[in-house]
Short mmCIF file of C-alpha atoms in Angstrom, two decimals:
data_model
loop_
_atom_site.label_atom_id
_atom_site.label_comp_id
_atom_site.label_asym_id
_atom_site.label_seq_id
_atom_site.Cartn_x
_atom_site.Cartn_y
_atom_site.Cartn_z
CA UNK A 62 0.00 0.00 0.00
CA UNK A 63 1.62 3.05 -0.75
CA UNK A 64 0.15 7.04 -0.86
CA UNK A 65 1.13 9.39 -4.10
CA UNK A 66 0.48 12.82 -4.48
CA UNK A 67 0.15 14.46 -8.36
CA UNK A 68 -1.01 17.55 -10.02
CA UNK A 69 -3.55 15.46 -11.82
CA UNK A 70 -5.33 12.66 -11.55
CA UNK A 71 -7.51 11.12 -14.60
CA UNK A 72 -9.91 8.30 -14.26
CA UNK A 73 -10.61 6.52 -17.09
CA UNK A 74 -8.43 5.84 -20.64
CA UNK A 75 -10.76 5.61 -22.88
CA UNK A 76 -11.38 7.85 -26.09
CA UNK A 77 -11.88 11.35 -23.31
CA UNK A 78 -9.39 9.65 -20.90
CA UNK A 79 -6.47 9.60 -23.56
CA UNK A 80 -7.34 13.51 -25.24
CA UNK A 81 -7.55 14.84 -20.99
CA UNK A 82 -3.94 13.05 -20.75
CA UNK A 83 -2.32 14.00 -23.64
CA UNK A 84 -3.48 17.93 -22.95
CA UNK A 85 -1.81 17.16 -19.58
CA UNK A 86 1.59 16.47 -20.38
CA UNK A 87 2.02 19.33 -22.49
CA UNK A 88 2.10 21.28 -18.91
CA UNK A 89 2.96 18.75 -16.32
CA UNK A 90 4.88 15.00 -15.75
CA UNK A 91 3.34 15.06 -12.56
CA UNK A 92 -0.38 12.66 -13.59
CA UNK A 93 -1.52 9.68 -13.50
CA UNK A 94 -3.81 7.91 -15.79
CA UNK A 95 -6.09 5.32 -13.96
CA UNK A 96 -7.70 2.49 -15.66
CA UNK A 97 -9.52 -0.81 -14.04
CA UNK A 98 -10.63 -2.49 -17.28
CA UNK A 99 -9.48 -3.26 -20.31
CA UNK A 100 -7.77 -0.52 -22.66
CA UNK A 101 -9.50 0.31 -25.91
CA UNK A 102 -12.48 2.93 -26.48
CA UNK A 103 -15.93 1.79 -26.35
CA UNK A 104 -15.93 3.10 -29.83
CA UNK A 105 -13.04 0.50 -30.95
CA UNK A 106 -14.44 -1.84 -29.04
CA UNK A 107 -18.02 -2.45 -29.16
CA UNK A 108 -19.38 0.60 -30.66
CA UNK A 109 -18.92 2.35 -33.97
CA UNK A 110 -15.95 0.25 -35.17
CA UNK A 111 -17.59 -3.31 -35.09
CA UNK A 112 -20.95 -2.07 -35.84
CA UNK A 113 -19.96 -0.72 -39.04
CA UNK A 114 -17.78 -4.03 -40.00
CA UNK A 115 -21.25 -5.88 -39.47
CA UNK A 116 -23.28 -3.34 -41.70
CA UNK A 117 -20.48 -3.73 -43.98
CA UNK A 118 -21.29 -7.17 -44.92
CA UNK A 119 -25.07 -6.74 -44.61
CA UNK A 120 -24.81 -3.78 -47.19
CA UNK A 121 -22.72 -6.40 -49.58
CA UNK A 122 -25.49 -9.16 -49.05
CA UNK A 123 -27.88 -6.47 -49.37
CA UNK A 124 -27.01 -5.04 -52.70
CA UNK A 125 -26.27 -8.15 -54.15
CA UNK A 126 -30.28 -9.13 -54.00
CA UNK A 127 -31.61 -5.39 -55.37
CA UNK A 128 -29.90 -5.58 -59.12
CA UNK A 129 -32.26 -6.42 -61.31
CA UNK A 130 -33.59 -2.73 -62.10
CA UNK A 131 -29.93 -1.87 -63.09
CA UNK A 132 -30.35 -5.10 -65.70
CA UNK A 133 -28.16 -7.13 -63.16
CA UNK A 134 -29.27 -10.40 -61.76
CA UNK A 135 -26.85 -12.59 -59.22
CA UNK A 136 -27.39 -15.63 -57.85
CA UNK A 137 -28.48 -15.48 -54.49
CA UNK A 138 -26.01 -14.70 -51.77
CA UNK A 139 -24.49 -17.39 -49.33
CA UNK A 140 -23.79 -15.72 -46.47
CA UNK A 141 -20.96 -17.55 -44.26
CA UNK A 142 -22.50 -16.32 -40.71
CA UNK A 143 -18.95 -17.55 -39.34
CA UNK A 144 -16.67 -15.92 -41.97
CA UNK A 145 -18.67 -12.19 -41.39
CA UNK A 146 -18.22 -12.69 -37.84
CA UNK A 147 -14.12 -13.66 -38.31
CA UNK A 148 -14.03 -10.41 -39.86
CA UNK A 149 -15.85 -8.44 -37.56
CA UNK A 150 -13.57 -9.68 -34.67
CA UNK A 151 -10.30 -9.80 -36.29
CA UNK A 152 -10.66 -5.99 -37.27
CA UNK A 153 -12.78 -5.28 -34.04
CA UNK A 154 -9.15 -6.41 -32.49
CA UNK A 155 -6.70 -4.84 -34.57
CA UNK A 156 -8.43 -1.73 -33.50
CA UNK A 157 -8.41 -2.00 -30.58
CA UNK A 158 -4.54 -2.80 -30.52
CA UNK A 159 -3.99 0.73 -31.90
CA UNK A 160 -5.71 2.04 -29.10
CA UNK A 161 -3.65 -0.42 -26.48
CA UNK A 162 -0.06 0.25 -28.65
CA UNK A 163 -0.93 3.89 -28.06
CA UNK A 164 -1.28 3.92 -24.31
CA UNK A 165 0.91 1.42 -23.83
CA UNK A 166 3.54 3.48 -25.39
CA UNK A 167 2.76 6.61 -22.67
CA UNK A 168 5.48 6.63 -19.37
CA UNK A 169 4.59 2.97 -17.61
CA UNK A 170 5.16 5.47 -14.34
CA UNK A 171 2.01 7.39 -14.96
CA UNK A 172 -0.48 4.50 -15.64
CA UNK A 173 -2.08 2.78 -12.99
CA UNK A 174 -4.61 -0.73 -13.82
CA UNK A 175 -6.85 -0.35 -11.27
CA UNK A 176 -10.15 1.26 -10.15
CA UNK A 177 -10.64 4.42 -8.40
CA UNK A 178 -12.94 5.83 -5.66
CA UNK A 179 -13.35 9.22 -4.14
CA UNK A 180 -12.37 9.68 -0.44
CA UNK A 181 -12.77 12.88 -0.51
CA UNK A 182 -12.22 16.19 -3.14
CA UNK A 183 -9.01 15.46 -3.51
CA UNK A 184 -8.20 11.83 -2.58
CA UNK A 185 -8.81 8.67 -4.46
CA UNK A 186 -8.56 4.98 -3.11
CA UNK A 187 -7.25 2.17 -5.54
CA UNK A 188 -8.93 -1.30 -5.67
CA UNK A 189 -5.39 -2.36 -5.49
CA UNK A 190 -5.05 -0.71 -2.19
CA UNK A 191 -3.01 2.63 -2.66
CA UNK A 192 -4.05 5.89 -2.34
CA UNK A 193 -3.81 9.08 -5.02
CA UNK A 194 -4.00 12.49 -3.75
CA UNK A 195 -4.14 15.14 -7.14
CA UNK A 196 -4.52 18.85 -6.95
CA UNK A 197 -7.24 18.58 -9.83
CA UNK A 198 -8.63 15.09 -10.95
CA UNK A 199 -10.48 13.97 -14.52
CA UNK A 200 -13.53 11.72 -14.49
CA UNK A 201 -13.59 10.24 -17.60
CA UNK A 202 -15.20 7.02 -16.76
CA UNK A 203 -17.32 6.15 -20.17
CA UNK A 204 -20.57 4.84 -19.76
CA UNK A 205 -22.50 0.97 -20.21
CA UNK A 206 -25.20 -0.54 -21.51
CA UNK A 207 -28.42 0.02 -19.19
CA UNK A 208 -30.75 -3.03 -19.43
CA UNK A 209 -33.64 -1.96 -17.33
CA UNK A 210 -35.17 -4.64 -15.06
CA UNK A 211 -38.23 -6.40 -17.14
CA UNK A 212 -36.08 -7.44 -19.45
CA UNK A 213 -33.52 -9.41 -16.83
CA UNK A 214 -37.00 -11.93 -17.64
CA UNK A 215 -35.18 -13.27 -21.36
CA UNK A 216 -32.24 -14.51 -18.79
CA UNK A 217 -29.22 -16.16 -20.45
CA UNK A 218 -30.70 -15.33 -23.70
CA UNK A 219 -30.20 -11.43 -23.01
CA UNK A 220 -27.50 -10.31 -24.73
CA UNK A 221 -26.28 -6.32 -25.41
CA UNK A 222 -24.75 -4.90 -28.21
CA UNK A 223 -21.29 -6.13 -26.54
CA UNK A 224 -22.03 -9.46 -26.32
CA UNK A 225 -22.95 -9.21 -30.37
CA UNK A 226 -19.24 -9.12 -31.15
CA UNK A 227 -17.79 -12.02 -29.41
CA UNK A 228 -19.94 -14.43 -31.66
CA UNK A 229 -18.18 -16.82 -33.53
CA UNK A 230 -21.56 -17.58 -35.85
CA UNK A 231 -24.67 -15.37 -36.77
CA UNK A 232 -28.08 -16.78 -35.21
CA UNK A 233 -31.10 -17.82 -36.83
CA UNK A 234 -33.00 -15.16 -34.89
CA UNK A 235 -32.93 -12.08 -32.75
CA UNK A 236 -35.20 -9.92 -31.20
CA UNK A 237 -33.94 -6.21 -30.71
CA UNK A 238 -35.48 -3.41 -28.29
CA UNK A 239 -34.99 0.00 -28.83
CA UNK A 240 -35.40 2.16 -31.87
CA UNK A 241 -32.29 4.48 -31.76
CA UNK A 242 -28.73 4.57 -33.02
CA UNK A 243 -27.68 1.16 -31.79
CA UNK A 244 -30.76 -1.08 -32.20
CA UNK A 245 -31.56 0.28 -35.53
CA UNK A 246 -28.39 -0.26 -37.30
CA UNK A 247 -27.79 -3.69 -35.65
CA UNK A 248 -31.09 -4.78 -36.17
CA UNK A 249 -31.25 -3.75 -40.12
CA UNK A 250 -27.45 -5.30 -40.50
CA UNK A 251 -28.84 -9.12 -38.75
CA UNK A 252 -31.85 -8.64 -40.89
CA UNK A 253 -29.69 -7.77 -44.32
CA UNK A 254 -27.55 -10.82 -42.91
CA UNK A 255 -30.21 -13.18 -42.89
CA UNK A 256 -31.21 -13.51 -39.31
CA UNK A 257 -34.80 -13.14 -38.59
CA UNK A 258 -35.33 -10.03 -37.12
CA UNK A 259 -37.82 -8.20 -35.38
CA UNK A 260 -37.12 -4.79 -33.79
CA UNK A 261 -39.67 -3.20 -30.86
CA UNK A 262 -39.38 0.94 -30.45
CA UNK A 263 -40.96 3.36 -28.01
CA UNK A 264 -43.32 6.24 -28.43
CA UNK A 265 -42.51 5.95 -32.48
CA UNK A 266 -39.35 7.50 -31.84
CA UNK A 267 -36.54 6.79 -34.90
CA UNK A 268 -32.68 7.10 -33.64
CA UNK A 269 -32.32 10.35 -32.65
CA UNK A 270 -34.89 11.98 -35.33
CA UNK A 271 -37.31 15.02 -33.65
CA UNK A 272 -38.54 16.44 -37.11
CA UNK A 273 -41.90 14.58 -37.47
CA UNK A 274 -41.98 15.12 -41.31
CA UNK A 275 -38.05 13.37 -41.23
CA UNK A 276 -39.03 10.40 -38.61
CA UNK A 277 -42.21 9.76 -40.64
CA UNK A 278 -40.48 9.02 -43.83
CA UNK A 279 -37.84 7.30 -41.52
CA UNK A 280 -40.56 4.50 -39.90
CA UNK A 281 -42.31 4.13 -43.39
CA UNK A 282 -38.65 3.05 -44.86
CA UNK A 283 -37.70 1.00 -41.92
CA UNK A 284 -41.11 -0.87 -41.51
CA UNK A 285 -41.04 -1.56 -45.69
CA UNK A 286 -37.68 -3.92 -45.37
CA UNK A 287 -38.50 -5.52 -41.75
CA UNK A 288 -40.62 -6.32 -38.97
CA UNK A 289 -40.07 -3.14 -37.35
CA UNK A 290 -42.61 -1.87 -34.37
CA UNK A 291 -41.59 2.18 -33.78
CA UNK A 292 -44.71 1.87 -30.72
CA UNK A 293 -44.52 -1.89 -29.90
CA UNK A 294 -46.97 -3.72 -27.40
CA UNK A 295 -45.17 -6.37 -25.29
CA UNK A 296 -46.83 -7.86 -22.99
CA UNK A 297 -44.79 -10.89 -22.08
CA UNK A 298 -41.13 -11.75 -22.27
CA UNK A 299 -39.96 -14.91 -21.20
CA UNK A 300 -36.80 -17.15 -21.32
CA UNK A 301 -38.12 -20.65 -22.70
CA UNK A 302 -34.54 -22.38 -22.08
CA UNK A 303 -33.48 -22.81 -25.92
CA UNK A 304 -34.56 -19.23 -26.85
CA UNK A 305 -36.91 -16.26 -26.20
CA UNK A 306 -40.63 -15.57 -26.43
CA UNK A 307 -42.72 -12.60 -26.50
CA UNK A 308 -46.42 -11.71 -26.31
CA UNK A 309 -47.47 -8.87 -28.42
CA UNK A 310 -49.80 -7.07 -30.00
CA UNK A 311 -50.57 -5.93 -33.57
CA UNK A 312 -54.07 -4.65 -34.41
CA UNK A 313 -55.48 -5.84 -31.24
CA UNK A 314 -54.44 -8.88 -31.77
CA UNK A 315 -51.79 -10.83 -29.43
CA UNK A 316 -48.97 -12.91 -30.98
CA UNK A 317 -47.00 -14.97 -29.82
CA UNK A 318 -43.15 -15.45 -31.54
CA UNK A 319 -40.23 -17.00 -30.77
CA UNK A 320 -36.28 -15.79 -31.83
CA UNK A 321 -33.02 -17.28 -30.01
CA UNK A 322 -31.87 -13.89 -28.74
CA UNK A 323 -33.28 -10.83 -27.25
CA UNK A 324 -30.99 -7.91 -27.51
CA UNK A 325 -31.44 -4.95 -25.32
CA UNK A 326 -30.48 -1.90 -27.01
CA UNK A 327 -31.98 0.56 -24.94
CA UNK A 328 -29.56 3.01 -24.19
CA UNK A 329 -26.39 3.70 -21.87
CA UNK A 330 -25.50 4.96 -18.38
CA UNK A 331 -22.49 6.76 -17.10
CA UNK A 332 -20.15 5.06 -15.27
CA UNK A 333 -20.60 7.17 -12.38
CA UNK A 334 -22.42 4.69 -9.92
CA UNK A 335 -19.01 3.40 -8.12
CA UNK A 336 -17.12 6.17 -7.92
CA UNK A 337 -18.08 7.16 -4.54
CA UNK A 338 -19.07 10.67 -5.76
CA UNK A 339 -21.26 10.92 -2.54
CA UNK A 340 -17.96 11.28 -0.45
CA UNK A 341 -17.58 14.92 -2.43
CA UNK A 342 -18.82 18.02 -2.86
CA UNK A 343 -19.63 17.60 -6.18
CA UNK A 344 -23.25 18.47 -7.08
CA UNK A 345 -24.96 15.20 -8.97
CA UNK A 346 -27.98 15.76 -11.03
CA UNK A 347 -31.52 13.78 -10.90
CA UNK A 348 -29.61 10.45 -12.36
CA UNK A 349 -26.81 10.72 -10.13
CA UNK A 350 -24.30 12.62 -12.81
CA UNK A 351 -21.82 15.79 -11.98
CA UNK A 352 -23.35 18.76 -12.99
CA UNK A 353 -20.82 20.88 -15.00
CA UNK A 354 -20.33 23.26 -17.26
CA UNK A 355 -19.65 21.80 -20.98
CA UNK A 356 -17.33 25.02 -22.30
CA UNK A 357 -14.89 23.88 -19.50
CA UNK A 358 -15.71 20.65 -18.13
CA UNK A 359 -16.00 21.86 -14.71
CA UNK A 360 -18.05 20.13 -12.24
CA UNK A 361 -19.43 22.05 -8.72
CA UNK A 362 -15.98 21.93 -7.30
CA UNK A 363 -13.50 23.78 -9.64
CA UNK A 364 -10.76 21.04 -9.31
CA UNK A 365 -12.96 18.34 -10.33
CA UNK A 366 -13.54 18.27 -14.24
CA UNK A 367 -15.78 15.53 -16.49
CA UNK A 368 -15.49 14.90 -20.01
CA UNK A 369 -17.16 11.97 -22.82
CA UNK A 370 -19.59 9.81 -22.01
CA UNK A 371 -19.47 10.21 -18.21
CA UNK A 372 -20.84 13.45 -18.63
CA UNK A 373 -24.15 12.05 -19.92
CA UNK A 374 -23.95 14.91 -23.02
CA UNK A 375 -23.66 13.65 -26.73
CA UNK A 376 -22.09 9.68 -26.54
CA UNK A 377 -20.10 10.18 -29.98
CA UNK A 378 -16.46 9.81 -30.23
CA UNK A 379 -15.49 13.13 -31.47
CA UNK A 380 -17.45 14.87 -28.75
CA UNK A 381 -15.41 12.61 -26.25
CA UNK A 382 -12.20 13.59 -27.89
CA UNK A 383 -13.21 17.19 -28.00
CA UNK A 384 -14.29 17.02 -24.60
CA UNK A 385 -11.18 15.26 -23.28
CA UNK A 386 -9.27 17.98 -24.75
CA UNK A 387 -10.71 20.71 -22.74
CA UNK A 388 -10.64 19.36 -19.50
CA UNK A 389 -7.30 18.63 -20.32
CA UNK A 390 -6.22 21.75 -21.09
CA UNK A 391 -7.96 23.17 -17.74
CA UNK A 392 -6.74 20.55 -15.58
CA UNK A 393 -3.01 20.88 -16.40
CA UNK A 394 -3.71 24.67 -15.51
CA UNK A 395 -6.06 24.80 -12.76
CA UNK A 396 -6.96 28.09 -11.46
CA UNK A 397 -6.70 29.49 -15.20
CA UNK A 398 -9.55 28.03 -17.20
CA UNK A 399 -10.25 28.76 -20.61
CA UNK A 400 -13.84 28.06 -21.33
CA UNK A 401 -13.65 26.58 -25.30
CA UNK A 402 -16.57 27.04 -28.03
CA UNK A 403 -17.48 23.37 -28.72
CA UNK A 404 -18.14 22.51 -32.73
CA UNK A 405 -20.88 22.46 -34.10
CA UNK A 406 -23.63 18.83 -33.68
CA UNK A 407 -23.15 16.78 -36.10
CA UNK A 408 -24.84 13.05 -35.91
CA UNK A 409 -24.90 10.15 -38.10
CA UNK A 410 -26.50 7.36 -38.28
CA UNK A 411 -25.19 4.35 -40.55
CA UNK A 412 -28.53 2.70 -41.28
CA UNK A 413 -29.74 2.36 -44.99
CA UNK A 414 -30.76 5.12 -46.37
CA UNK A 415 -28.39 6.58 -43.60
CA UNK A 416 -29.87 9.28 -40.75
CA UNK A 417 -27.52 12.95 -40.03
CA UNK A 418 -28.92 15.66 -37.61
CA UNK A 419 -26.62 18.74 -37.83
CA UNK A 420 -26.67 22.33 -35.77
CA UNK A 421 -30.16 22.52 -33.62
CA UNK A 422 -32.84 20.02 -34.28
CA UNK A 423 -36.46 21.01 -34.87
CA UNK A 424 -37.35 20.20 -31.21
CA UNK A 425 -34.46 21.91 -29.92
CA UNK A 426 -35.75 25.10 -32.09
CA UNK A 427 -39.15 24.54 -31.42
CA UNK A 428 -38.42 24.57 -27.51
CA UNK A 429 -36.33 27.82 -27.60
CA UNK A 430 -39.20 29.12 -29.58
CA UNK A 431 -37.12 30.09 -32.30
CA UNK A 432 -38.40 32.24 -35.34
CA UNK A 433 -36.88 30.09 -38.41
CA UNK A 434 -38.54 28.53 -41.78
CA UNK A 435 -38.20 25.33 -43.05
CA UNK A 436 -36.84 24.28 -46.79
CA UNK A 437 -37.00 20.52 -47.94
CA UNK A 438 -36.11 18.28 -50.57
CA UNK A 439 -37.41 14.59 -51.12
CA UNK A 440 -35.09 12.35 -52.83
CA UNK A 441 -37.23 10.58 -54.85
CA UNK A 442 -36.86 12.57 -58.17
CA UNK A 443 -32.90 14.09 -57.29
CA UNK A 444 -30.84 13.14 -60.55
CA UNK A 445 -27.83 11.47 -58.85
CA UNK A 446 -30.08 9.42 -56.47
CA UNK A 447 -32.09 8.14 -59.03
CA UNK A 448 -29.64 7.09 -60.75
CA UNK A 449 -27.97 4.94 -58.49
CA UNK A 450 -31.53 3.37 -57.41
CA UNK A 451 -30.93 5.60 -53.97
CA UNK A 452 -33.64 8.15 -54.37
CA UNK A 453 -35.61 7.43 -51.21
CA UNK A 454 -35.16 9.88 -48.23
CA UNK A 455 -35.97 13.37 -47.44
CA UNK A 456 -33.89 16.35 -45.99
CA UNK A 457 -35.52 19.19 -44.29
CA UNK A 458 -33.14 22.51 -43.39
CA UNK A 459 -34.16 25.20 -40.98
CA UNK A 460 -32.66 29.15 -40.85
CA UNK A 461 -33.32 32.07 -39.00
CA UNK A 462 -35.82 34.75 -40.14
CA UNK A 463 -34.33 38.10 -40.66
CA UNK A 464 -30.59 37.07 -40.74
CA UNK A 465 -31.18 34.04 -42.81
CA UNK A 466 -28.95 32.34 -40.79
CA UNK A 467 -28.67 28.61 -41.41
CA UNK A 468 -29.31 26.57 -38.38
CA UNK A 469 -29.66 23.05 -38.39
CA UNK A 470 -30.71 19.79 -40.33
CA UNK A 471 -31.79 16.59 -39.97
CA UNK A 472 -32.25 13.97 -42.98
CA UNK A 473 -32.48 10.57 -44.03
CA UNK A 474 -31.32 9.51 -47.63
CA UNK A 475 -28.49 8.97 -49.61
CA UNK A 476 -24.51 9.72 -49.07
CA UNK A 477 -26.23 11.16 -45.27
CA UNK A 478 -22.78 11.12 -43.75
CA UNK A 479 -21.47 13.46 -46.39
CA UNK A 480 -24.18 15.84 -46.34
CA UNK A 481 -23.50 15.92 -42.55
CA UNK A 482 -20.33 17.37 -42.99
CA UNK A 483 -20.98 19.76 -45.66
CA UNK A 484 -23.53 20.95 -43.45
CA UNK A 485 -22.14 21.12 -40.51
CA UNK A 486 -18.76 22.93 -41.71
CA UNK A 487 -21.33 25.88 -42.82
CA UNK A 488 -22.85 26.01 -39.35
CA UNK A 489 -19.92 26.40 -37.88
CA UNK A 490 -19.29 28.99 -40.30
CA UNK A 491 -21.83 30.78 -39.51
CA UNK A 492 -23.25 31.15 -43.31
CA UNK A 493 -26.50 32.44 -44.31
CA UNK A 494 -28.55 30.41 -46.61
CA UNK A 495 -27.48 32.78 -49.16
CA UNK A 496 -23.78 32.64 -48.74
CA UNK A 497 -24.26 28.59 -48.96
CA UNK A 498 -26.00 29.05 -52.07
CA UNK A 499 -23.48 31.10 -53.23
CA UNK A 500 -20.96 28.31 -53.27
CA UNK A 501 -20.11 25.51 -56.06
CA UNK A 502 -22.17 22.50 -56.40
CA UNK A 503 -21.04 20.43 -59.03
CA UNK A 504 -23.52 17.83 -61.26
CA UNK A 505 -24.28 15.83 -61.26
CA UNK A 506 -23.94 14.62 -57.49
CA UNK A 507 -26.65 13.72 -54.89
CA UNK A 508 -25.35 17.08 -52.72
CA UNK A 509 -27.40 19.09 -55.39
CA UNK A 510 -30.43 17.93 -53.50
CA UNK A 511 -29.11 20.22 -50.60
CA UNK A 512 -28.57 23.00 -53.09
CA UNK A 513 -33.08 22.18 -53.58
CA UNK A 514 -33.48 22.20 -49.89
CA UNK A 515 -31.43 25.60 -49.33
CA UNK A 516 -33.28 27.34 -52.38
CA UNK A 517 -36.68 26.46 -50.46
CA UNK A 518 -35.81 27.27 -47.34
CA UNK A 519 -34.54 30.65 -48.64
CA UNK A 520 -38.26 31.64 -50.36
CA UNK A 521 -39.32 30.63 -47.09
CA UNK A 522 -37.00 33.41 -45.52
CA UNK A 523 -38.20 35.62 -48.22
CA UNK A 524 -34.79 35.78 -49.21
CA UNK A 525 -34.89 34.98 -53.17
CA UNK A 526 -36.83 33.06 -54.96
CA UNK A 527 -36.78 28.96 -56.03
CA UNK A 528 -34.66 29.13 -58.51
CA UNK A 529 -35.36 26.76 -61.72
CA UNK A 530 -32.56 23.48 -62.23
CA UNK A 531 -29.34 24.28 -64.28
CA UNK A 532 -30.25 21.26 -66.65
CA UNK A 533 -32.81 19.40 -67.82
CA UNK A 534 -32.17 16.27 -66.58
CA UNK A 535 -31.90 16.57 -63.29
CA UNK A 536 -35.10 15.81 -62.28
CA UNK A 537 -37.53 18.05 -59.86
CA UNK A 538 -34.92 16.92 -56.82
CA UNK A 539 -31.67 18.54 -59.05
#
């Protein structure tokens, strides 16, 4: 047992954990970087990395079977369920040994494997028995799965999104719950994969969608490929030893089905719960959380700063990194905080046709009562899209009366996750409509689409009119 003292203390290496240390050292050797599991990001791990390896090979399957209007027929696919999951694993893995080479690299003297607990403001106890006393400490703890309690009734055949990874074959079926990020773009990759699939939302919601008009189109696409429920009834859940069953009900009528798995996709928690955040003076919210202030990562108590998915803000990577970064920077010079101006949201969502949100969404405008118009563009008839055979999906775009002022997004449709950033770079910007109209779009690319949207939304703003399409064969969408 032995007692150290530091300038700063950081709990947690993953993807916030890592930025907060590397911001550190830049002012100070005196830190320590505490970690009790394994290294690797959640995002390397079992989040965005291995998801998008499995939607990988569901997109191959799937385009393979959806030729013949191009003239193209193939034989139908064989999918190898243990060859896609090989492939999933082996590059799951070799991501995460970047991420372990990396901190593995860093002075051996400032990592610690172990987990950490608050004694007090400034003192942390080690499961491994010593004792850390920093001048400022980091809580960048990540966050887990939340399976809430009626569903602990599938058992054994529960699995998360975790668990999906580790599986040497693909199943014959799976249930999903939950309608956002995760359980949509699992549940459409199994499906695309050819494991029977069913997927149970709440209160119609569609990943993170708030734009009815967006999340409409969104639940009509989803429901047209699978068995997808955006408001599902359950009214029984049982483990029935070789798989699951559920009760529920379509049309007032009950049904009963059976699938091998149920996979809970319901959303995250912070890793807060065991940190012993009750022996501080650290002011939690309603779900137990820090409270602090996002343009510095301060909690309550000056000294004590949170960053990524601890915080309970926006679970993405880059908002981790970003995040990780600032506290980093304020830690290493604690009194003298700089508060930073965080980039602009961005969002995507890597189903088929693919979901962005960008800048403020409609319910975030709506709730600050903000004075802005609305332009839109439905893919159907955009050149490019149609084209390709990708022409389903809608964008809507929303600016600011009187300055014109472009202000957020939110979309599903083609080439999404480009759009994103096109959009996103001119919100940060801070472009008018105008201005964004005033710059190139070539053609013929699906991105003319948002030239459409913008041109609506500015008659909307009274700002000029719709103009007419450069060429004739763009299409109403071009």
């Amino acid at each position: 047992m032995s007692n150290k003292k530091v300038d700063v203390a950081i709990i947690g290496a993953g993807t916030a954990g890592m930025g907060a240390y590397r911001e550190v050292i830049k002012k100070t050797d005196s830190v320590v970087l505490i970690e009790g599991g394994e290294y690797g990001t959640t995002c390397a791990r079992v989040g965005c990395m291995p998801s998008k390896l499995l939607i990988a090979a569901a997109e191959a399957a799937h385009f393979g079977q959806h030729t013949q209007p191009f003239g193209v027929t193939y034989d139908k696919p064989v999918i190898d369920g243990k060859a896609v999951m090989k492939r999933v694993r082996d590059e799951r893995d070799r991501f995460v040994g970047f991420v372990k080479e990396d901190v593995e690299d860093w002075n051996p003297d400032h990592r610690i494997r172990a987990y950490a607990k608050f004694v007090d403001d400034h003192t942390l106890e080690l499961s491994n028995g010593d004792t850390i006393e920093a001048d400022r400490i980091v809580i960048a703890t990540g966050s887990s799965t939340f399976v809430p309690p009626p569903f602990k009734a599938f058992g054994d055949r529960l699995i998360i999104n975790d668990d999906v990874f580790d599986w040497d074959d693909l199943p014959d079926s799976v249930v999903v719950f939950g309608a956002g990020v995760i359980g949509l773009e699992l549940g459409q990759a199994l499906s695309r994969l050819g494991v029977r699939t069913s997927l149970f939302g709440r209160d119609h919601l569609v990943g993170p969608l708030s734009d009815d008009v967006v999340k409409y189109k969104a639940r009509e696409t989803f429901m047209e490929e699978f068995p997808f429920h955006p408001h599902g009834e359950v009214t029984r859940m049982e483990n029935v030893g070789d798989g699951v069953e559920i009760d529920h009900i379509v049309e007032g009528k009950t049904l009963t089905e059976k699938y091998d798995y149920a996979l809970v996709a319901t959303g995250r928690r912070p890793n807060v719960g065991k940190l012993g955040l009750e022996n501080t003076s650290v002011k939690l919210d309603e779900r137990g959380v820090p409270t602090f202030v996002l343009a510095t990562g301060q909690t309550s108590v000056g000294h004590i700063f949170i960053a990524g998915d601890a915080g309970n803000n926006i679970p993405l990577l880059h908002e981790a990194a970003d995040e990780g970064k600032i506290v980093g920077y304020n830690a290493a010079r604690y009194p003298q905080i700089r508060a930073f101006t965080k980039s602009s949201p961005i969002a995507v969502m890597f189903s088929d046709p693919q979901i962005m949100m960008v800048g403020e969404s409609y319910k975030a405008l709506m709730e600050r009562e903000a004075d802005f118009a609305v332009g839109s563009v439905d893919f159907k008839g955009q050149g490019r899209s149609r084209v390709m055979l990708v022409n389903n999906g809608i964008l809507r775009v929303y600016g600011e009366r009187g300055t014109g002022r472009f202000l957020g997004a939110e979309m599903i449709g083609p080439k999404a996750e480009h759009i994103a950033h096109l959009l996103a770079w001119a919100h940060q910007s801070g472009l008018t409509v105008s201005e964004m109209l005033d710059r190139p779009f070539y053609h013929p690319v699906v991105e003319e689409g948002v030239r459409t949207a913008l041109r609506d939304l500015n008659a909307a703003l009274n700002m000029g009119p719709v103009s007419p399409a450069r060429c004739i064969d763009c299409g109403p969408g071009g």
